Amino acid sequence: MFLRQLSYLIALDQHRHFSRAAQACGVSQPALSSAVRQLENELGITIINRNRRFFGLTEEGQRVLIWARQTLADLDSLRQEAAFAQDVAGGFVSIGVMPQGVQVVPLLLEHFRSAVPALQVEVTVYPNAEILHQLREQRIQLGLMYLDQVPKDGPFEVQRLYAEQYVLIAAPSIPLPAGRECGWEQAAALPLGLLNRNMRSRQLVDACFAHAGVTPRVMLETNVLELLHVEIMAGKVAGIMPVSALPERMGFMGPLQIRRLDPSPAPEVGVLRLNQPNSTALLTRLWHVSTSLELDDIYTA
């Protein structure tokens, strides 16, 4: 049994197609198919449901896939440990981030790189549930998400970074109530742009409107935070979002009105990792950096 056979199996599961999996692995389709068949012969089981096309993994194949991912993850950790022993200034980490946390990432990376100067990072935006799935599958090493979405009995270790504070924001062309604070009843009367209803941030906002007994005037719904920023800065809609997600923090030019919402939801946001007995030296160091961070003062209006 060779490691390349395991990597071919993982690629097949990811791409669900023999040709695309072979292309991703940099081999011919016959070579990939032959390697998988050889693996089946060595194990004495059928791994792939196939005719002339890929129809998914068998039940036995799913178990082999889990083992293959764990094996390659362990090998990657071993290689990283060996390299880290020679050069503690570098390493690679993959991070999954919820959409509202994207603008927190540069600050997080700044602290990570102060400890590991040559750190290589891959950052991917996922919904909260997908971050948990990616961690379980060991496709990412760290997640940044709402901590109330992490199952209490799950295999995760968490570290709080800050509590969100929600604010009402608008361009000068949209009249907002005077003062520094605004009620949910007043916010509901404005033309609003909000995130989609399946996103945790929107669910928190809807709960506040419901508690106030009002129905918001929603003119735009999207799962793209950048689109909300553009529409808000153009004066098309007002928005409700955490301070950590304000467009000013992305370098947008121009004034922006901000009103604290009273009462404001305050969900906690933090980093998490899979709770494993043998963590790499790199991940241990990055986790130690995370435990020293307190960002509440930064993300408060």
PDB file of C-alpha atoms in Angstrom:
ATOM      1  CA  MET A   1       0.000   0.000   0.000  1.00  0.00           C
ATOM      2  CA  PHE A   2       1.367   3.413  -1.016  1.00  0.00           C
ATOM      3  CA  LEU A   3       0.494   6.878   0.229  1.00  0.00           C
ATOM      4  CA  ARG A   4      -0.335   7.958  -3.312  1.00  0.00           C
ATOM      5  CA  GLN A   5      -3.195   5.445  -3.362  1.00  0.00           C
ATOM      6  CA  LEU A   6      -4.680   7.106  -0.301  1.00  0.00           C
ATOM      7  CA  SER A   7      -4.279  10.569  -1.830  1.00  0.00           C
ATOM      8  CA  TYR A   8      -6.017   9.341  -5.014  1.00  0.00           C
ATOM      9  CA  LEU A   9      -8.939   8.062  -2.936  1.00  0.00           C
ATOM     10  CA  ILE A  10      -9.295  11.401  -1.148  1.00  0.00           C
ATOM     11  CA  ALA A  11      -9.186  13.234  -4.497  1.00  0.00           C
ATOM     12  CA  LEU A  12     -11.891  10.940  -5.894  1.00  0.00           C
ATOM     13  CA  ASP A  13     -14.162  11.694  -2.964  1.00  0.00           C
ATOM     14  CA  GLN A  14     -13.523  15.417  -3.348  1.00  0.00           C
ATOM     15  CA  HIS A  15     -14.023  15.675  -7.122  1.00  0.00           C
ATOM     16  CA  ARG A  16     -16.561  12.817  -7.598  1.00  0.00           C
ATOM     17  CA  HIS A  17     -15.112  12.188 -11.049  1.00  0.00           C
ATOM     18  CA  PHE A  18     -12.203  10.019 -12.224  1.00  0.00           C
ATOM     19  CA  SER A  19     -10.827  12.450 -14.819  1.00  0.00           C
ATOM     20  CA  ARG A  20     -11.007  15.514 -12.559  1.00  0.00           C
ATOM     21  CA  ALA A  21      -9.458  13.607  -9.664  1.00  0.00           C
ATOM     22  CA  ALA A  22      -6.621  12.391 -11.896  1.00  0.00           C
ATOM     23  CA  GLN A  23      -6.031  15.920 -13.163  1.00  0.00           C
ATOM     24  CA  ALA A  24      -5.906  17.258  -9.605  1.00  0.00           C
ATOM     25  CA  CYS A  25      -3.344  14.578  -8.691  1.00  0.00           C
ATOM     26  CA  GLY A  26      -1.247  15.201 -11.812  1.00  0.00           C
ATOM     27  CA  VAL A  27      -1.610  11.669 -13.186  1.00  0.00           C
ATOM     28  CA  SER A  28      -3.502   9.998 -16.003  1.00  0.00           C
ATOM     29  CA  GLN A  29      -6.969   8.592 -15.384  1.00  0.00           C
ATOM     30  CA  PRO A  30      -5.861   4.985 -16.078  1.00  0.00           C
ATOM     31  CA  ALA A  31      -3.030   5.368 -13.557  1.00  0.00           C
ATOM     32  CA  LEU A  32      -5.406   6.647 -10.887  1.00  0.00           C
ATOM     33  CA  SER A  33      -7.989   3.920 -11.578  1.00  0.00           C
ATOM     34  CA  SER A  34      -5.300   1.230 -11.498  1.00  0.00           C
ATOM     35  CA  ALA A  35      -3.921   2.489  -8.171  1.00  0.00           C
ATOM     36  CA  VAL A  36      -7.384   2.465  -6.570  1.00  0.00           C
ATOM     37  CA  ARG A  37      -8.079  -1.050  -7.863  1.00  0.00           C
ATOM     38  CA  GLN A  38      -4.741  -2.179  -6.459  1.00  0.00           C
ATOM     39  CA  LEU A  39      -5.761  -0.738  -3.085  1.00  0.00           C
ATOM     40  CA  GLU A  40      -9.054  -2.645  -3.254  1.00  0.00           C
ATOM     41  CA  ASN A  41      -7.185  -5.870  -4.050  1.00  0.00           C
ATOM     42  CA  GLU A  42      -4.748  -5.366  -1.187  1.00  0.00           C
ATOM     43  CA  LEU A  43      -7.569  -4.747   1.300  1.00  0.00           C
ATOM     44  CA  GLY A  44      -9.892  -7.353  -0.189  1.00  0.00           C
ATOM     45  CA  ILE A  45     -12.891  -5.002  -0.328  1.00  0.00           C
ATOM     46  CA  THR A  46     -14.755  -2.879  -2.866  1.00  0.00           C
ATOM     47  CA  ILE A  47     -14.083   0.803  -2.204  1.00  0.00           C
ATOM     48  CA  ILE A  48     -15.674   2.463  -5.248  1.00  0.00           C
ATOM     49  CA  ASN A  49     -19.201   2.077  -6.598  1.00  0.00           C
ATOM     50  CA  ARG A  50     -18.500   2.170 -10.303  1.00  0.00           C
ATOM     51  CA  ASN A  51     -19.615   1.081 -13.729  1.00  0.00           C
ATOM     52  CA  ARG A  52     -17.965   3.289 -16.293  1.00  0.00           C
ATOM     53  CA  ARG A  53     -18.408   6.267 -14.033  1.00  0.00           C
ATOM     54  CA  PHE A  54     -17.805   7.147 -10.398  1.00  0.00           C
ATOM     55  CA  PHE A  55     -20.930   6.512  -8.296  1.00  0.00           C
ATOM     56  CA  GLY A  56     -19.472   7.236  -4.871  1.00  0.00           C
ATOM     57  CA  LEU A  57     -17.834   5.190  -2.162  1.00  0.00           C
ATOM     58  CA  THR A  58     -19.136   1.972  -0.683  1.00  0.00           C
ATOM     59  CA  GLU A  59     -19.749   1.705   3.052  1.00  0.00           C
ATOM     60  CA  GLU A  60     -16.355   0.018   3.391  1.00  0.00           C
ATOM     61  CA  GLY A  61     -14.877   2.734   1.189  1.00  0.00           C
ATOM     62  CA  GLN A  62     -16.169   5.448   3.522  1.00  0.00           C
ATOM     63  CA  ARG A  63     -14.339   3.795   6.430  1.00  0.00           C
ATOM     64  CA  VAL A  64     -11.153   3.545   4.378  1.00  0.00           C
ATOM     65  CA  LEU A  65     -11.530   7.231   3.448  1.00  0.00           C
ATOM     66  CA  ILE A  66     -11.638   8.269   7.111  1.00  0.00           C
ATOM     67  CA  TRP A  67      -8.534   6.192   7.783  1.00  0.00           C
ATOM     68  CA  ALA A  68      -6.794   7.639   4.688  1.00  0.00           C
ATOM     69  CA  ARG A  69      -7.430  11.225   5.784  1.00  0.00           C
ATOM     70  CA  GLN A  70      -6.144  10.483   9.272  1.00  0.00           C
ATOM     71  CA  THR A  71      -3.047   8.769   7.886  1.00  0.00           C
ATOM     72  CA  LEU A  72      -2.158  11.618   5.540  1.00  0.00           C
ATOM     73  CA  ALA A  73      -2.901  14.191   8.238  1.00  0.00           C
ATOM     74  CA  ASP A  74      -0.549  12.359  10.606  1.00  0.00           C
ATOM     75  CA  LEU A  75       2.099  12.200   7.891  1.00  0.00           C
ATOM     76  CA  ASP A  76       1.744  15.923   7.231  1.00  0.00           C
ATOM     77  CA  SER A  77       2.106  16.571  10.961  1.00  0.00           C
ATOM     78  CA  LEU A  78       5.230  14.402  11.049  1.00  0.00           C
ATOM     79  CA  ARG A  79       6.762  16.260   8.117  1.00  0.00           C
ATOM     80  CA  GLN A  80       5.850  19.593   9.682  1.00  0.00           C
ATOM     81  CA  GLU A  81       7.364  18.541  13.001  1.00  0.00           C
ATOM     82  CA  ALA A  82      10.597  17.554  11.267  1.00  0.00           C
ATOM     83  CA  ALA A  83      10.738  20.821   9.354  1.00  0.00           C
ATOM     84  CA  PHE A  84       9.773  22.801  12.437  1.00  0.00           C
ATOM     85  CA  ALA A  85      12.633  21.257  14.370  1.00  0.00           C
ATOM     86  CA  GLN A  86      15.004  22.648  11.738  1.00  0.00           C
ATOM     87  CA  ASP A  87      13.300  25.984  11.176  1.00  0.00           C
ATOM     88  CA  VAL A  88      10.895  27.211  13.843  1.00  0.00           C
ATOM     89  CA  ALA A  89      10.275  30.390  11.827  1.00  0.00           C
ATOM     90  CA  GLY A  90       7.907  28.735   9.333  1.00  0.00           C
ATOM     91  CA  GLY A  91       5.072  26.294   8.762  1.00  0.00           C
ATOM     92  CA  PHE A  92       1.639  25.993   7.118  1.00  0.00           C
ATOM     93  CA  VAL A  93      -1.816  26.368   8.642  1.00  0.00           C
ATOM     94  CA  SER A  94      -5.281  26.280   7.072  1.00  0.00           C
ATOM     95  CA  ILE A  95      -7.985  28.408   8.711  1.00  0.00           C
ATOM     96  CA  GLY A  96     -11.750  28.387   8.197  1.00  0.00           C
ATOM     97  CA  VAL A  97     -13.490  31.702   8.894  1.00  0.00           C
ATOM     98  CA  MET A  98     -17.154  32.691   9.111  1.00  0.00           C
ATOM     99  CA  PRO A  99     -18.088  35.592   6.761  1.00  0.00           C
ATOM    100  CA  GLN A 100     -18.441  38.127   9.595  1.00  0.00           C
ATOM    101  CA  GLY A 101     -14.953  37.265  10.826  1.00  0.00           C
ATOM    102  CA  VAL A 102     -13.024  37.955   7.631  1.00  0.00           C
ATOM    103  CA  GLN A 103     -11.891  41.405   8.740  1.00  0.00           C
ATOM    104  CA  VAL A 104     -10.572  40.001  12.006  1.00  0.00           C
ATOM    105  CA  VAL A 105      -8.192  37.699  10.130  1.00  0.00           C
ATOM    106  CA  PRO A 106      -5.477  40.300   9.316  1.00  0.00           C
ATOM    107  CA  LEU A 107      -5.148  41.152  13.010  1.00  0.00           C
ATOM    108  CA  LEU A 108      -5.044  37.454  13.910  1.00  0.00           C
ATOM    109  CA  LEU A 109      -2.381  36.773  11.278  1.00  0.00           C
ATOM    110  CA  GLU A 110      -0.331  39.718  12.482  1.00  0.00           C
ATOM    111  CA  HIS A 111      -0.098  38.108  15.908  1.00  0.00           C
ATOM    112  CA  PHE A 112       0.543  34.651  14.441  1.00  0.00           C
ATOM    113  CA  ARG A 113       3.405  35.934  12.301  1.00  0.00           C
ATOM    114  CA  SER A 114       4.954  37.737  15.240  1.00  0.00           C
ATOM    115  CA  ALA A 115       5.473  34.259  16.701  1.00  0.00           C
ATOM    116  CA  VAL A 116       6.097  32.420  13.403  1.00  0.00           C
ATOM    117  CA  PRO A 117       7.537  34.958  10.917  1.00  0.00           C
ATOM    118  CA  ALA A 118       7.524  32.722   7.828  1.00  0.00           C
ATOM    119  CA  LEU A 119       4.071  31.285   8.469  1.00  0.00           C
ATOM    120  CA  GLN A 120       2.192  30.183   5.338  1.00  0.00           C
ATOM    121  CA  VAL A 121      -1.573  30.521   5.652  1.00  0.00           C
ATOM    122  CA  GLU A 122      -4.614  29.371   3.700  1.00  0.00           C
ATOM    123  CA  VAL A 123      -7.856  31.146   4.677  1.00  0.00           C
ATOM    124  CA  THR A 124     -11.264  29.960   3.435  1.00  0.00           C
ATOM    125  CA  VAL A 125     -14.682  31.433   4.261  1.00  0.00           C
ATOM    126  CA  TYR A 126     -17.272  28.897   5.450  1.00  0.00           C
ATOM    127  CA  PRO A 127     -20.589  28.949   7.330  1.00  0.00           C
ATOM    128  CA  ASN A 128     -20.250  28.037  11.008  1.00  0.00           C
ATOM    129  CA  ALA A 129     -21.482  24.466  10.516  1.00  0.00           C
ATOM    130  CA  GLU A 130     -19.037  23.870   7.674  1.00  0.00           C
ATOM    131  CA  ILE A 131     -16.120  25.052   9.816  1.00  0.00           C
ATOM    132  CA  LEU A 132     -16.986  22.315  12.317  1.00  0.00           C
ATOM    133  CA  HIS A 133     -17.201  19.758   9.492  1.00  0.00           C
ATOM    134  CA  GLN A 134     -13.876  20.844   7.983  1.00  0.00           C
ATOM    135  CA  LEU A 135     -12.188  20.566  11.377  1.00  0.00           C
ATOM    136  CA  ARG A 136     -13.616  17.097  11.957  1.00  0.00           C
ATOM    137  CA  GLU A 137     -12.375  16.021   8.512  1.00  0.00           C
ATOM    138  CA  GLN A 138      -8.970  17.584   9.339  1.00  0.00           C
ATOM    139  CA  ARG A 139      -9.050  19.695   6.188  1.00  0.00           C
ATOM    140  CA  ILE A 140      -8.403  22.819   8.267  1.00  0.00           C
ATOM    141  CA  GLN A 141      -6.501  23.234  11.524  1.00  0.00           C
ATOM    142  CA  LEU A 142      -8.175  26.329  13.022  1.00  0.00           C
ATOM    143  CA  GLY A 143     -11.623  27.905  12.845  1.00  0.00           C
ATOM    144  CA  LEU A 144     -12.933  31.398  13.636  1.00  0.00           C
ATOM    145  CA  MET A 145     -16.651  31.416  14.400  1.00  0.00           C
ATOM    146  CA  TYR A 146     -19.485  31.976  16.876  1.00  0.00           C
ATOM    147  CA  LEU A 147     -18.734  29.947  19.974  1.00  0.00           C
ATOM    148  CA  ASP A 148     -22.417  29.312  20.734  1.00  0.00           C
ATOM    149  CA  GLN A 149     -22.509  27.215  17.549  1.00  0.00           C
ATOM    150  CA  VAL A 150     -19.812  24.845  18.820  1.00  0.00           C
ATOM    151  CA  PRO A 151     -21.402  21.692  20.314  1.00  0.00           C
ATOM    152  CA  LYS A 152     -20.617  21.384  24.019  1.00  0.00           C
ATOM    153  CA  ASP A 153     -19.904  17.666  23.708  1.00  0.00           C
ATOM    154  CA  GLY A 154     -17.980  17.982  20.434  1.00  0.00           C
ATOM    155  CA  PRO A 155     -14.290  17.142  19.940  1.00  0.00           C
ATOM    156  CA  PHE A 156     -13.255  20.799  19.948  1.00  0.00           C
ATOM    157  CA  GLU A 157     -11.143  23.133  22.051  1.00  0.00           C
ATOM    158  CA  VAL A 158     -12.186  26.799  21.984  1.00  0.00           C
ATOM    159  CA  GLN A 159     -10.599  30.127  22.856  1.00  0.00           C
ATOM    160  CA  ARG A 160     -12.717  33.282  23.162  1.00  0.00           C
ATOM    161  CA  LEU A 161     -11.462  36.399  21.346  1.00  0.00           C
ATOM    162  CA  TYR A 162     -14.253  38.985  21.694  1.00  0.00           C
ATOM    163  CA  ALA A 163     -17.996  39.574  22.016  1.00  0.00           C
ATOM    164  CA  GLU A 164     -19.715  41.185  19.065  1.00  0.00           C
ATOM    165  CA  GLN A 165     -21.505  44.517  19.390  1.00  0.00           C
ATOM    166  CA  TYR A 166     -24.158  45.269  16.787  1.00  0.00           C
ATOM    167  CA  VAL A 167     -24.631  48.745  15.346  1.00  0.00           C
ATOM    168  CA  LEU A 168     -26.843  50.520  12.833  1.00  0.00           C
ATOM    169  CA  ILE A 169     -24.831  52.089  10.013  1.00  0.00           C
ATOM    170  CA  ALA A 170     -25.751  54.311   7.056  1.00  0.00           C
ATOM    171  CA  ALA A 171     -24.351  56.859   4.649  1.00  0.00           C
ATOM    172  CA  PRO A 172     -25.161  60.554   5.341  1.00  0.00           C
ATOM    173  CA  SER A 173     -27.966  60.492   2.758  1.00  0.00           C
ATOM    174  CA  ILE A 174     -30.105  58.269   5.013  1.00  0.00           C
ATOM    175  CA  PRO A 175     -31.426  60.139   8.093  1.00  0.00           C
ATOM    176  CA  LEU A 176     -30.718  58.351  11.363  1.00  0.00           C
ATOM    177  CA  PRO A 177     -32.036  59.185  14.849  1.00  0.00           C
ATOM    178  CA  ALA A 178     -29.992  61.802  16.703  1.00  0.00           C
ATOM    179  CA  GLY A 179     -27.626  60.709  19.425  1.00  0.00           C
ATOM    180  CA  ARG A 180     -25.278  57.761  19.778  1.00  0.00           C
ATOM    181  CA  GLU A 181     -27.916  55.069  20.319  1.00  0.00           C
ATOM    182  CA  CYS A 182     -30.921  53.790  18.409  1.00  0.00           C
ATOM    183  CA  GLY A 183     -33.793  51.466  19.259  1.00  0.00           C
ATOM    184  CA  TRP A 184     -34.858  48.489  17.184  1.00  0.00           C
ATOM    185  CA  GLU A 185     -38.225  50.120  16.503  1.00  0.00           C
ATOM    186  CA  GLN A 186     -36.463  53.061  14.834  1.00  0.00           C
ATOM    187  CA  ALA A 187     -34.120  50.779  12.890  1.00  0.00           C
ATOM    188  CA  ALA A 188     -37.055  48.739  11.577  1.00  0.00           C
ATOM    189  CA  ALA A 189     -38.486  51.791   9.787  1.00  0.00           C
ATOM    190  CA  LEU A 190     -35.366  52.294   7.659  1.00  0.00           C
ATOM    191  CA  PRO A 191     -34.625  50.636   4.298  1.00  0.00           C
ATOM    192  CA  LEU A 192     -32.295  47.866   5.431  1.00  0.00           C
ATOM    193  CA  GLY A 193     -29.723  45.613   3.846  1.00  0.00           C
ATOM    194  CA  LEU A 194     -29.148  42.466   5.911  1.00  0.00           C
ATOM    195  CA  LEU A 195     -27.369  39.151   5.634  1.00  0.00           C
ATOM    196  CA  ASN A 196     -29.359  36.075   4.626  1.00  0.00           C
ATOM    197  CA  ARG A 197     -31.729  34.463   7.124  1.00  0.00           C
ATOM    198  CA  ASN A 198     -29.697  31.245   7.329  1.00  0.00           C
ATOM    199  CA  MET A 199     -26.700  33.134   8.721  1.00  0.00           C
ATOM    200  CA  ARG A 200     -26.263  33.289  12.487  1.00  0.00           C
ATOM    201  CA  SER A 201     -25.699  37.049  12.473  1.00  0.00           C
ATOM    202  CA  ARG A 202     -29.070  37.613  10.763  1.00  0.00           C
ATOM    203  CA  GLN A 203     -30.829  35.266  13.166  1.00  0.00           C
ATOM    204  CA  LEU A 204     -29.594  37.345  16.089  1.00  0.00           C
ATOM    205  CA  VAL A 205     -30.832  40.536  14.413  1.00  0.00           C
ATOM    206  CA  ASP A 206     -34.249  39.010  13.625  1.00  0.00           C
ATOM    207  CA  ALA A 207     -34.598  37.904  17.241  1.00  0.00           C
ATOM    208  CA  CYS A 208     -34.077  41.493  18.399  1.00  0.00           C
ATOM    209  CA  PHE A 209     -36.701  42.805  15.981  1.00  0.00           C
ATOM    210  CA  ALA A 210     -39.139  40.107  17.128  1.00  0.00           C
ATOM    211  CA  HIS A 211     -38.491  40.957  20.786  1.00  0.00           C
ATOM    212  CA  ALA A 212     -39.241  44.613  20.004  1.00  0.00           C
ATOM    213  CA  GLY A 213     -42.482  43.549  18.275  1.00  0.00           C
ATOM    214  CA  VAL A 214     -41.611  45.129  14.913  1.00  0.00           C
ATOM    215  CA  THR A 215     -41.081  43.924  11.353  1.00  0.00           C
ATOM    216  CA  PRO A 216     -38.012  45.366   9.601  1.00  0.00           C
ATOM    217  CA  ARG A 217     -38.184  46.946   6.165  1.00  0.00           C
ATOM    218  CA  VAL A 218     -35.656  44.727   4.400  1.00  0.00           C
ATOM    219  CA  MET A 219     -34.719  45.899   0.898  1.00  0.00           C
ATOM    220  CA  LEU A 220     -31.675  43.683   0.338  1.00  0.00           C
ATOM    221  CA  GLU A 221     -30.668  40.252   1.608  1.00  0.00           C
ATOM    222  CA  THR A 222     -27.356  38.627   0.697  1.00  0.00           C
ATOM    223  CA  ASN A 223     -24.665  36.301   1.993  1.00  0.00           C
ATOM    224  CA  VAL A 224     -21.958  38.575   0.557  1.00  0.00           C
ATOM    225  CA  LEU A 225     -20.740  41.050   3.166  1.00  0.00           C
ATOM    226  CA  GLU A 226     -18.866  43.097   0.568  1.00  0.00           C
ATOM    227  CA  LEU A 227     -22.102  43.719  -1.378  1.00  0.00           C
ATOM    228  CA  LEU A 228     -23.733  45.071   1.787  1.00  0.00           C
ATOM    229  CA  HIS A 229     -20.771  47.396   2.265  1.00  0.00           C
ATOM    230  CA  VAL A 230     -21.081  48.780  -1.267  1.00  0.00           C
ATOM    231  CA  GLU A 231     -24.841  49.335  -1.004  1.00  0.00           C
ATOM    232  CA  ILE A 232     -24.515  50.972   2.416  1.00  0.00           C
ATOM    233  CA  MET A 233     -21.724  53.309   1.341  1.00  0.00           C
ATOM    234  CA  ALA A 234     -23.738  54.229  -1.777  1.00  0.00           C
ATOM    235  CA  GLY A 235     -26.665  55.278   0.411  1.00  0.00           C
ATOM    236  CA  LYS A 236     -29.016  52.644  -1.009  1.00  0.00           C
ATOM    237  CA  VAL A 237     -29.717  50.947   2.332  1.00  0.00           C
ATOM    238  CA  ALA A 238     -28.814  51.137   5.987  1.00  0.00           C
ATOM    239  CA  GLY A 239     -27.243  48.111   7.609  1.00  0.00           C
ATOM    240  CA  ILE A 240     -27.010  46.267  10.912  1.00  0.00           C
ATOM    241  CA  MET A 241     -23.818  44.384  11.569  1.00  0.00           C
ATOM    242  CA  PRO A 242     -21.128  43.785  14.173  1.00  0.00           C
ATOM    243  CA  VAL A 243     -18.480  46.448  14.732  1.00  0.00           C
ATOM    244  CA  SER A 244     -15.891  43.898  13.573  1.00  0.00           C
ATOM    245  CA  ALA A 245     -17.551  43.824  10.131  1.00  0.00           C
ATOM    246  CA  LEU A 246     -17.911  47.567   9.491  1.00  0.00           C
ATOM    247  CA  PRO A 247     -16.900  48.681   5.977  1.00  0.00           C
ATOM    248  CA  GLU A 248     -14.583  51.359   7.384  1.00  0.00           C
ATOM    249  CA  ARG A 249     -12.325  48.537   8.469  1.00  0.00           C
ATOM    250  CA  MET A 250     -11.940  47.451   4.844  1.00  0.00           C
ATOM    251  CA  GLY A 251     -10.533  50.771   3.652  1.00  0.00           C
ATOM    252  CA  PHE A 252     -13.729  52.198   2.167  1.00  0.00           C
ATOM    253  CA  MET A 253     -13.571  55.966   1.791  1.00  0.00           C
ATOM    254  CA  GLY A 254     -16.251  58.394   2.907  1.00  0.00           C
ATOM    255  CA  PRO A 255     -18.176  59.168   6.101  1.00  0.00           C
ATOM    256  CA  LEU A 256     -20.375  56.648   7.829  1.00  0.00           C
ATOM    257  CA  GLN A 257     -23.063  57.215  10.464  1.00  0.00           C
ATOM    258  CA  ILE A 258     -22.982  54.746  13.360  1.00  0.00           C
ATOM    259  CA  ARG A 259     -25.568  54.224  16.102  1.00  0.00           C
ATOM    260  CA  ARG A 260     -25.294  51.683  18.880  1.00  0.00           C
ATOM    261  CA  LEU A 261     -28.361  49.472  19.055  1.00  0.00           C
ATOM    262  CA  ASP A 262     -29.983  49.067  22.451  1.00  0.00           C
ATOM    263  CA  PRO A 263     -30.213  46.315  23.478  1.00  0.00           C
ATOM    264  CA  SER A 264     -27.456  44.731  21.388  1.00  0.00           C
ATOM    265  CA  PRO A 265     -26.828  40.999  21.036  1.00  0.00           C
ATOM    266  CA  ALA A 266     -23.341  40.073  22.195  1.00  0.00           C
ATOM    267  CA  PRO A 267     -22.446  36.615  20.820  1.00  0.00           C
ATOM    268  CA  GLU A 268     -18.920  35.500  21.604  1.00  0.00           C
ATOM    269  CA  VAL A 269     -16.486  34.853  18.755  1.00  0.00           C
ATOM    270  CA  GLY A 270     -13.345  32.794  19.081  1.00  0.00           C
ATOM    271  CA  VAL A 271     -10.930  30.340  17.554  1.00  0.00           C
ATOM    272  CA  LEU A 272     -11.242  26.591  17.837  1.00  0.00           C
ATOM    273  CA  ARG A 273      -9.307  23.493  16.941  1.00  0.00           C
ATOM    274  CA  LEU A 274      -9.811  19.757  17.022  1.00  0.00           C
ATOM    275  CA  ASN A 275      -9.008  18.408  20.451  1.00  0.00           C
ATOM    276  CA  GLN A 276      -6.188  15.962  19.746  1.00  0.00           C
ATOM    277  CA  PRO A 277      -3.611  14.429  22.109  1.00  0.00           C
ATOM    278  CA  ASN A 278      -0.710  14.975  19.697  1.00  0.00           C
ATOM    279  CA  SER A 279      -0.788  18.498  18.285  1.00  0.00           C
ATOM    280  CA  THR A 280       2.033  19.794  16.088  1.00  0.00           C
ATOM    281  CA  ALA A 281       4.536  22.241  17.502  1.00  0.00           C
ATOM    282  CA  LEU A 282       3.297  24.849  15.034  1.00  0.00           C
ATOM    283  CA  LEU A 283      -0.358  24.508  16.007  1.00  0.00           C
ATOM    284  CA  THR A 284       0.592  24.509  19.685  1.00  0.00           C
ATOM    285  CA  ARG A 285       2.464  27.762  19.220  1.00  0.00           C
ATOM    286  CA  LEU A 286      -0.395  29.411  17.286  1.00  0.00           C
ATOM    287  CA  TRP A 287      -2.885  28.267  19.907  1.00  0.00           C
ATOM    288  CA  HIS A 288      -0.737  29.776  22.617  1.00  0.00           C
ATOM    289  CA  VAL A 289      -0.802  33.079  20.703  1.00  0.00           C
ATOM    290  CA  SER A 290      -4.615  32.878  20.497  1.00  0.00           C
ATOM    291  CA  THR A 291      -4.944  32.437  24.248  1.00  0.00           C
ATOM    292  CA  SER A 292      -3.146  35.740  24.819  1.00  0.00           C
ATOM    293  CA  LEU A 293      -5.486  37.791  22.618  1.00  0.00           C
ATOM    294  CA  GLU A 294      -8.299  39.973  23.983  1.00  0.00           C
ATOM    295  CA  LEU A 295      -9.997  41.962  21.220  1.00  0.00           C
ATOM    296  CA  ASP A 296     -13.096  43.343  22.983  1.00  0.00           C
ATOM    297  CA  ASP A 297     -11.739  46.907  23.112  1.00  0.00           C
ATOM    298  CA  ILE A 298     -11.013  46.863  19.368  1.00  0.00           C
ATOM    299  CA  TYR A 299     -14.473  45.741  18.287  1.00  0.00           C
ATOM    300  CA  THR A 300     -16.580  48.061  20.453  1.00  0.00           C
ATOM    301  CA  ALA A 301     -18.374  51.142  19.100  1.00  0.00           C
TER     302      ALA A 301
END
